[in-house]
């Protein structure tokens, strides 16, 4: 009988997630589990209007409710210079409205009470006298001459335009278009959607009036950066601020920004001298916190008649809501949208982007996307599909013809990225084989003869994830490096402390595995800690799939640092010269005689008990890692759909996803990330939408209107992999957390267009709902 040896947790081992034990048993510690003695509760009164002047606020009735401790208005905050706060992208945002409200759901006043329900009831009693103004609900409308000025409080702001930003070479692109045999154009809209994590956002602010210490329990994806920003905004000494991100029930980018609720709860705790808890409800989360996308995009592809792409021209208009608060590296007004050249060898590209204020919630968080990579990937993959249709080429053929070839890496893109590594044709081939592409094309042809609608969608995306390098990328000026601190105890057990912060990605398991690979300590013996700024080294946090590329690299490097010291100790124990010591999976031995060895555990013990002369005691270290480049994961996704001509219903029959994220630390965790991302991509493609009526009322403010996919709707996924290591990452890994959300929407929509393209339908904007599909068919006389 075969005996199964338990996996030690080396790189490549699919060990079970350590954190799941406590999650499955209900022993996690989420924000709402934090209960402090004497804790008060906060509730927010929000604007019912999208755009209105505030004439007066009457808080008397709220104040009179038994149990209410305080009512906070913008006027009160203004006395402490806290009515406005800076945003991550250099704009300002109202903490509590004083002059005007600028979106429905905006924070107007807060009630602090001894009970959450009392706070809520009292907040509803606050009387605000509004003078309703015309709402601006689209960026096109916002930029029209004479449009109502939304940000009238900003000095020098004469219109609703936020920024203009360009990338690439305009002259060279014009030249490429002049040489082209034909130009294919696509106008498309990536609608507003929402990360909607299971756990909403919240804070427990505990400012000790005696010591001035502020302990802030926050659902934060970036606790260190938030600490620094709090210090700057609130003027608190940074050593007195401790941010603790407890277990987080999903972030997806929603927990990157700083929200007004955090600021008011902290200010209230400071003024009252008691802990204050604020937790959003679902509708508050959907109407007021960081939404995603809302990009109007227009792309043009210059092509030769043989299908070779020559140039790409993109114009984009983004709807940023009332405050420009997107999280992105400060130099990049539209994030990393210029990855829009995708997987293709384009000699020239030019991207022009503009942003506009509207009377909608601010945010523009990059929901499971590295700063707008999703929108870019969607545009290019949809555009290539359009080109294939118009040129009557197979969508795989046109891609194969234009892929950047494996030998071209490192590859400099027309918009200035240096792609680290890739093998696009291989990923596509693996996906095609897995799907049985040729057979399905035959089936499609047969079906089409009978008038049945079947489509095969293709997307071959390339992402850019893992910011820094710090010299190019920063958040609010803070360079995007990351850190790892490793301490090996005398008994050979270890504790690893990180600057990144998991929201469900499994860091406690996968980062331990990096140490296991580098030092040989079993993953089960390594405790991973994140999220407490007093106890972890400074880092920029977890978003933009940067934990593995940056924090993972820091972990490998600190392990190697310790290994070097361990070698000195091993040499002492083995009575050999350090130069003769070799290391292999947790064992140190003299070169040539592997039988005489010392384990990492022996060495760890000696680090505290038996050291060579002149060597410092202990086995610990810290590494701050600034990556030399980003990583560029990629993949090919294939989707098969059947469409009912009577109802417009789209059924996803197959979904094959082949991802390449370089070396996989824990293949099971990677697989989980991909399944999650494909599900979110499916929701965005077919179901989820935050929209607004002409008065700026948010439609999609609860889960009966904002439809999330359940296991009932979600298709089955078939996954595959190729492995092209990142040449600059210490263990060859690239990020993967966002890949499937970035790559899949275009594959789903391309499948629908592939089914109906022969009828002359070129585009249906997401979410591709049955009614839209039916209407498009009906317009072509093809509906039943
Ligand atoms: N991993 C691996 N091998 C690789 C790459 C990654 O084993 N080559 C593992 C990592 O070690 C980690 C996980 O996969 O455990 C994801 O790693 P990475 O790609 O580095 O992404 P991050 O940890 O930085 O997570 C961020 C990413 C983003 S930006 C969003 S948004 C998102 C996502 O992860 N939010 C999530 N996945 C999520 N998954 C859950 N459950 N919850 C969220 O909020
Ligand atoms: Cu871009 S959403 Mo994730 O980066 O937290």
Coordinates of N, CA and C in Angstrom, one line a residue, residues 16-160:
X16 N -3.1 22.6 1.7 CA -4.4 23.2 2.1 C -4.1 24.5 2.7
X17 N -5.1 25.5 2.6 CA -4.9 26.8 3.1 C -5.0 26.8 4.7
X18 N -3.9 27.3 5.3 CA -3.8 27.3 6.8 C -5.0 28.1 7.4
X19 N -5.3 29.2 6.7 CA -6.3 30.1 7.3 C -7.7 29.6 7.3
X20 N -7.9 28.6 6.4 CA -9.3 28.1 6.2 C -9.8 27.4 7.5
X21 N -8.9 26.8 8.3 CA -9.4 26.2 9.5 C -10.2 27.1 10.3
X22 N -9.7 28.3 10.5 CA -10.5 29.2 11.4 C -11.7 29.8 10.6
X23 N -11.5 30.0 9.3 CA -12.7 30.6 8.6 C -13.8 29.6 8.6
X24 N -13.5 28.3 8.3 CA -14.6 27.3 8.2 C -15.2 27.1 9.5
X25 N -14.5 27.2 10.6 CA -15.1 27.0 11.9 C -15.7 28.2 12.5
X26 N -15.8 29.3 11.7 CA -16.4 30.5 12.3 C -15.6 31.2 13.3
X27 N -14.3 30.9 13.2 CA -13.4 31.5 14.2 C -12.5 32.7 13.7
X28 N -12.9 33.2 12.5 CA -12.2 34.3 12.0 C -12.5 35.5 12.9
X29 N -11.7 36.6 12.6 CA -11.9 37.8 13.4 C -12.1 39.0 12.5
X30 N -13.3 39.2 12.1 CA -13.6 40.3 11.1 C -13.9 41.6 11.9
X31 N -14.0 42.6 11.1 CA -14.2 43.9 11.8 C -15.4 44.0 12.7
X32 N -16.5 43.4 12.3 CA -17.7 43.5 13.1 C -17.6 42.6 14.4
X33 N -16.6 41.7 14.4 CA -16.3 41.0 15.6 C -15.6 41.8 16.7
X34 N -15.0 42.9 16.3 CA -14.2 43.7 17.2 C -15.2 44.5 18.1
X35 N -15.2 44.2 19.4 CA -16.1 44.8 20.4 C -15.3 45.3 21.5
X36 N -15.3 46.6 21.7 CA -14.4 47.2 22.8 C -15.3 47.8 23.9
X37 N -14.8 47.8 25.1 CA -15.6 48.3 26.3 C -16.0 49.8 26.0
X38 N -17.3 50.1 26.2 CA -17.7 51.4 26.1 C -17.9 51.9 24.7
X39 N -17.9 51.0 23.7 CA -17.9 51.3 22.3 C -19.2 51.9 21.9
X40 N -19.1 53.0 21.1 CA -20.3 53.7 20.6 C -20.5 53.3 19.1
X41 N -21.6 53.6 18.5 CA -21.9 53.3 17.1 C -22.3 54.5 16.3
X42 N -21.8 54.4 15.1 CA -22.1 55.6 14.2 C -22.9 55.2 13.0
X43 N -23.8 56.1 12.6 CA -24.6 55.9 11.4 C -24.6 57.2 10.6
X44 N -24.7 57.1 9.3 CA -24.5 58.2 8.4 C -25.8 58.6 7.8
X45 N -26.1 59.9 7.8 CA -27.2 60.5 7.1 C -26.7 60.8 5.7
X46 N -27.3 60.3 4.6 CA -26.8 60.5 3.3 C -27.8 61.3 2.4
X47 N -27.2 61.9 1.4 CA -28.1 62.7 0.5 C -29.0 61.9 -0.3
X48 N -30.3 62.3 -0.4 CA -31.2 61.6 -1.3 C -31.1 62.2 -2.7
X49 N -30.4 63.3 -2.9 CA -30.3 63.9 -4.2 C -28.9 63.8 -4.8
X50 N -28.8 63.8 -6.1 CA -27.5 63.7 -6.7 C -26.8 65.1 -6.7
X51 N -27.6 66.1 -6.8 CA -26.9 67.4 -6.9 C -27.9 68.4 -6.2
X52 N -27.5 69.0 -5.1 CA -28.3 70.0 -4.4 C -27.5 70.9 -3.5
X53 N -28.0 72.1 -3.4 CA -27.3 73.0 -2.4 C -27.9 72.8 -1.0
X54 N -27.1 72.8 0.0 CA -27.6 72.6 1.3 C -27.9 74.0 1.9
X55 N -29.2 74.2 2.2 CA -29.6 75.5 2.8 C -29.4 75.5 4.3
X56 N -29.8 74.4 4.9 CA -29.6 74.3 6.4 C -29.7 72.8 6.8
X57 N -29.1 72.6 8.0 CA -29.2 71.2 8.6 C -29.7 71.4 10.0
X58 N -30.7 70.7 10.3 CA -31.3 70.8 11.7 C -31.1 69.4 12.4
X59 N -30.3 69.4 13.4 CA -30.0 68.2 14.1 C -30.7 68.0 15.4
X60 N -31.6 69.0 15.8 CA -32.2 69.0 17.1 C -33.0 67.7 17.4
X61 N -33.8 67.2 16.4 CA -34.6 66.0 16.7 C -33.7 64.8 16.9
X62 N -32.6 64.7 16.1 CA -31.7 63.6 16.3 C -31.0 63.6 17.6
X63 N -30.6 64.8 18.0 CA -29.9 65.0 19.2 C -30.7 64.6 20.4
X64 N -32.0 64.8 20.3 CA -32.9 64.6 21.4 C -33.3 63.1 21.7
X65 N -32.9 62.2 20.8 CA -33.2 60.8 20.9 C -32.4 60.2 22.1
X66 N -33.0 59.6 23.0 CA -32.2 59.0 24.1 C -31.2 58.0 23.6
X67 N -30.0 58.1 24.1 CA -28.9 57.2 23.6 C -28.0 57.9 22.6
X68 N -28.4 59.0 22.1 CA -27.6 59.7 21.1 C -26.5 60.5 21.9
X69 N -25.3 60.3 21.5 CA -24.2 61.0 22.2 C -23.7 62.3 21.5
X70 N -23.7 62.2 20.2 CA -23.3 63.4 19.4 C -23.8 63.3 18.0
X71 N -24.0 64.5 17.4 CA -24.3 64.5 16.0 C -23.2 65.3 15.3
X72 N -22.6 64.8 14.3 CA -21.5 65.5 13.7 C -21.9 66.0 12.3
X73 N -21.7 67.2 12.0 CA -22.0 67.8 10.7 C -20.7 68.3 10.1
X74 N -20.7 68.6 8.8 CA -19.6 69.2 8.1 C -19.1 70.5 8.8
X75 N -20.1 71.2 9.3 CA -19.7 72.5 9.9 C -18.8 72.3 11.1
X76 N -19.2 71.2 11.9 CA -18.3 70.9 13.1 C -16.9 70.5 12.6
X77 N -16.9 69.6 11.6 CA -15.6 69.1 11.1 C -14.8 70.3 10.5
X78 N -15.5 71.3 9.9 CA -14.7 72.4 9.3 C -14.0 73.2 10.4
X79 N -14.6 73.2 11.6 CA -13.9 73.8 12.7 C -12.5 73.2 13.1
X80 N -12.4 71.9 12.7 CA -11.2 71.1 12.9 C -10.4 70.9 11.6
X81 N -10.8 71.7 10.6 CA -10.2 71.6 9.3 C -10.3 70.2 8.7
X82 N -11.4 69.5 9.0 CA -11.6 68.1 8.5 C -12.8 67.9 7.6
X83 N -13.4 69.0 7.1 CA -14.6 68.9 6.3 C -14.2 68.3 4.9
X84 N -13.0 68.6 4.5 CA -12.5 68.1 3.2 C -11.3 67.2 3.5
X85 N -11.1 66.2 2.6 CA -9.8 65.5 2.7 C -9.2 65.3 1.4
X86 N -7.9 65.1 1.3 CA -7.3 64.8 0.0 C -7.6 63.4 -0.5
X87 N -7.7 63.2 -1.8 CA -7.9 61.8 -2.3 C -6.6 61.2 -2.7
X88 N -6.6 59.9 -3.1 CA -5.4 59.2 -3.5 C -4.9 59.8 -4.8
X89 N -5.8 60.4 -5.6 CA -5.3 60.9 -6.9 C -5.1 62.5 -6.9
X90 N -4.9 63.0 -5.7 CA -4.6 64.5 -5.7 C -5.7 65.4 -5.7
X91 N -6.9 64.9 -5.7 CA -8.1 65.8 -5.7 C -8.5 66.0 -4.2
X92 N -9.6 66.7 -4.0 CA -10.2 66.8 -2.6 C -11.6 66.2 -2.6
X93 N -12.0 65.7 -1.5 CA -13.3 65.0 -1.3 C -13.9 65.5 0.0
X94 N -15.2 65.8 -0.1 CA -16.0 66.2 1.1 C -16.0 65.0 2.1
X95 N -15.7 65.3 3.3 CA -15.9 64.2 4.3 C -17.4 64.2 4.7
X96 N -17.9 65.4 5.1 CA -19.3 65.6 5.3 C -19.6 66.9 4.5
X97 N -20.7 66.8 3.8 CA -21.1 68.0 2.9 C -21.4 69.2 3.7
X98 N -20.8 70.3 3.2 CA -21.1 71.6 3.8 C -21.9 72.5 2.9
X99 N -21.4 72.7 1.7 CA -22.0 73.6 0.7 C -23.1 72.9 -0.2
X100 N -22.7 71.8 -0.8 CA -23.5 71.1 -1.7 C -23.4 69.6 -1.5
X101 N -24.4 68.9 -2.0 CA -24.2 67.4 -2.1 C -24.0 67.2 -3.6
X102 N -23.1 66.3 -3.9 CA -22.7 66.1 -5.3 C -23.0 64.7 -5.9
X103 N -23.5 63.8 -5.0 CA -24.0 62.5 -5.6 C -25.0 61.9 -4.6
X104 N -25.9 61.1 -5.1 CA -26.9 60.5 -4.2 C -26.1 59.5 -3.3
X105 N -26.4 59.6 -2.0 CA -25.7 58.8 -1.1 C -24.5 59.4 -0.4
X106 N -24.2 60.7 -0.8 CA -23.1 61.4 -0.2 C -23.3 61.6 1.3
X107 N -22.2 61.5 2.1 CA -22.3 61.7 3.5 C -22.6 63.1 3.9
X108 N -23.7 63.3 4.7 CA -24.0 64.7 5.1 C -23.8 64.9 6.6
X109 N -24.3 63.9 7.4 CA -24.1 64.1 8.9 C -24.0 62.7 9.5
X110 N -23.4 62.7 10.7 CA -23.3 61.4 11.4 C -23.8 61.5 12.8
X111 N -24.5 60.4 13.2 CA -25.0 60.3 14.6 C -24.1 59.2 15.3
X112 N -23.7 59.6 16.5 CA -23.0 58.6 17.3 C -23.9 58.3 18.5
X113 N -24.1 57.0 18.7 CA -25.0 56.7 19.8 C -24.5 55.4 20.5
X114 N -25.2 55.1 21.6 CA -24.7 53.9 22.3 C -25.2 52.6 21.8
X115 N -26.0 52.7 20.7 CA -26.6 51.5 20.1 C -26.7 51.7 18.6
X116 N -26.3 50.7 17.8 CA -26.3 51.0 16.3 C -27.7 51.3 15.8
X117 N -28.8 50.7 16.4 CA -30.1 51.0 15.8 C -30.6 52.4 16.2
X118 N -30.2 52.8 17.4 CA -30.5 54.1 17.9 C -29.9 55.1 16.9
X119 N -28.6 54.9 16.6 CA -27.8 55.8 15.7 C -28.5 55.8 14.4
X120 N -29.0 54.7 13.9 CA -29.6 54.7 12.6 C -30.9 55.4 12.6
X121 N -31.8 55.2 13.6 CA -33.1 55.9 13.7 C -32.9 57.4 13.8
X122 N -31.9 57.8 14.6 CA -31.7 59.2 14.8 C -31.1 59.9 13.6
X123 N -30.3 59.2 12.8 CA -29.8 59.7 11.6 C -30.9 60.1 10.6
X124 N -31.9 59.3 10.7 CA -33.1 59.5 9.8 C -33.9 60.8 10.2
X125 N -33.7 61.2 11.5 CA -34.4 62.4 12.0 C -33.7 63.7 11.7
X126 N -32.5 63.6 11.1 CA -31.8 64.9 10.7 C -32.5 65.5 9.6
X127 N -32.8 66.8 9.7 CA -33.6 67.5 8.7 C -32.6 68.4 7.9
X128 N -32.5 68.1 6.6 CA -31.7 68.8 5.7 C -32.5 69.6 4.7
X129 N -32.4 70.9 4.6 CA -33.1 71.6 3.6 C -32.3 71.8 2.4
X130 N -32.7 71.1 1.3 CA -32.0 71.1 0.1 C -32.6 72.0 -1.0
X131 N -31.8 72.6 -1.8 CA -32.2 73.3 -3.0 C -31.7 72.5 -4.2
X132 N -32.6 71.7 -4.8 CA -32.2 70.7 -5.8 C -31.7 71.4 -7.1
X133 N -30.5 70.9 -7.5 CA -29.9 71.4 -8.8 C -30.0 70.3 -9.9
X134 N -29.7 70.8 -11.1 CA -29.7 69.8 -12.2 C -28.6 68.8 -12.0
X135 N -28.8 67.6 -12.2 CA -27.8 66.6 -12.0 C -27.1 66.3 -13.4
X136 N -25.9 66.0 -13.3 CA -25.1 65.6 -14.5 C -24.8 64.2 -14.4
X137 N -25.3 63.4 -15.3 CA -25.1 61.9 -15.1 C -24.3 61.2 -16.1
X138 N -23.8 61.9 -17.2 CA -22.9 61.2 -18.1 C -21.7 62.1 -18.3
X139 N -20.5 61.6 -18.6 CA -19.4 62.4 -18.8 C -19.5 63.3 -20.1
X140 N -20.3 62.8 -21.0 CA -20.5 63.5 -22.3 C -21.3 64.8 -21.9
X141 N -22.3 64.6 -21.1 CA -23.1 65.7 -20.7 C -22.3 66.7 -19.8
X142 N -21.4 66.1 -19.0 CA -20.6 66.9 -18.1 C -19.7 67.9 -18.9
X143 N -19.2 67.5 -20.1 CA -18.3 68.3 -20.8 C -18.9 69.2 -21.8
X144 N -20.3 69.2 -21.9 CA -20.9 70.1 -22.8 C -20.8 71.5 -22.2
X145 N -20.7 72.5 -23.1 CA -20.7 73.9 -22.7 C -22.0 74.2 -21.9
X146 N -21.8 74.9 -20.8 CA -23.0 75.3 -20.1 C -23.5 74.2 -19.1
X147 N -22.8 73.1 -19.0 CA -23.2 72.1 -18.1 C -23.1 72.6 -16.7
X148 N -24.0 72.2 -15.7 CA -23.9 72.7 -14.4 C -22.5 72.4 -13.8
X149 N -21.9 73.3 -13.1 CA -20.5 73.1 -12.6 C -20.6 72.3 -11.3
X150 N -20.0 71.2 -11.3 CA -20.2 70.3 -10.1 C -19.2 70.7 -9.0
X151 N -18.0 71.0 -9.3 CA -17.0 71.3 -8.3 C -16.7 72.8 -8.3
X152 N -17.8 73.6 -8.0 CA -17.7 75.0 -7.9 C -16.9 75.5 -6.7
X153 N -16.6 74.6 -5.8 CA -15.8 75.1 -4.6 C -14.3 75.0 -4.9
X154 N -13.9 74.4 -6.0 CA -12.5 74.3 -6.4 C -12.0 75.5 -7.1
X155 N -11.0 76.1 -6.5 CA -10.5 77.4 -7.1 C -10.0 77.1 -8.5
X156 N -10.4 77.9 -9.5 CA -9.8 77.7 -10.8 C -10.6 76.7 -11.7
X157 N -11.5 75.9 -11.1 CA -12.2 74.9 -11.8 C -13.4 75.5 -12.5
X158 N -13.3 75.6 -13.9 CA -14.3 76.3 -14.6 C -15.3 75.4 -15.3
X159 N -14.9 74.1 -15.4 CA -15.8 73.2 -16.0 C -15.8 71.8 -15.3
X160 N -16.3 70.8 -15.9 CA -16.3 69.5 -15.2 C -15.2 68.5 -15.7

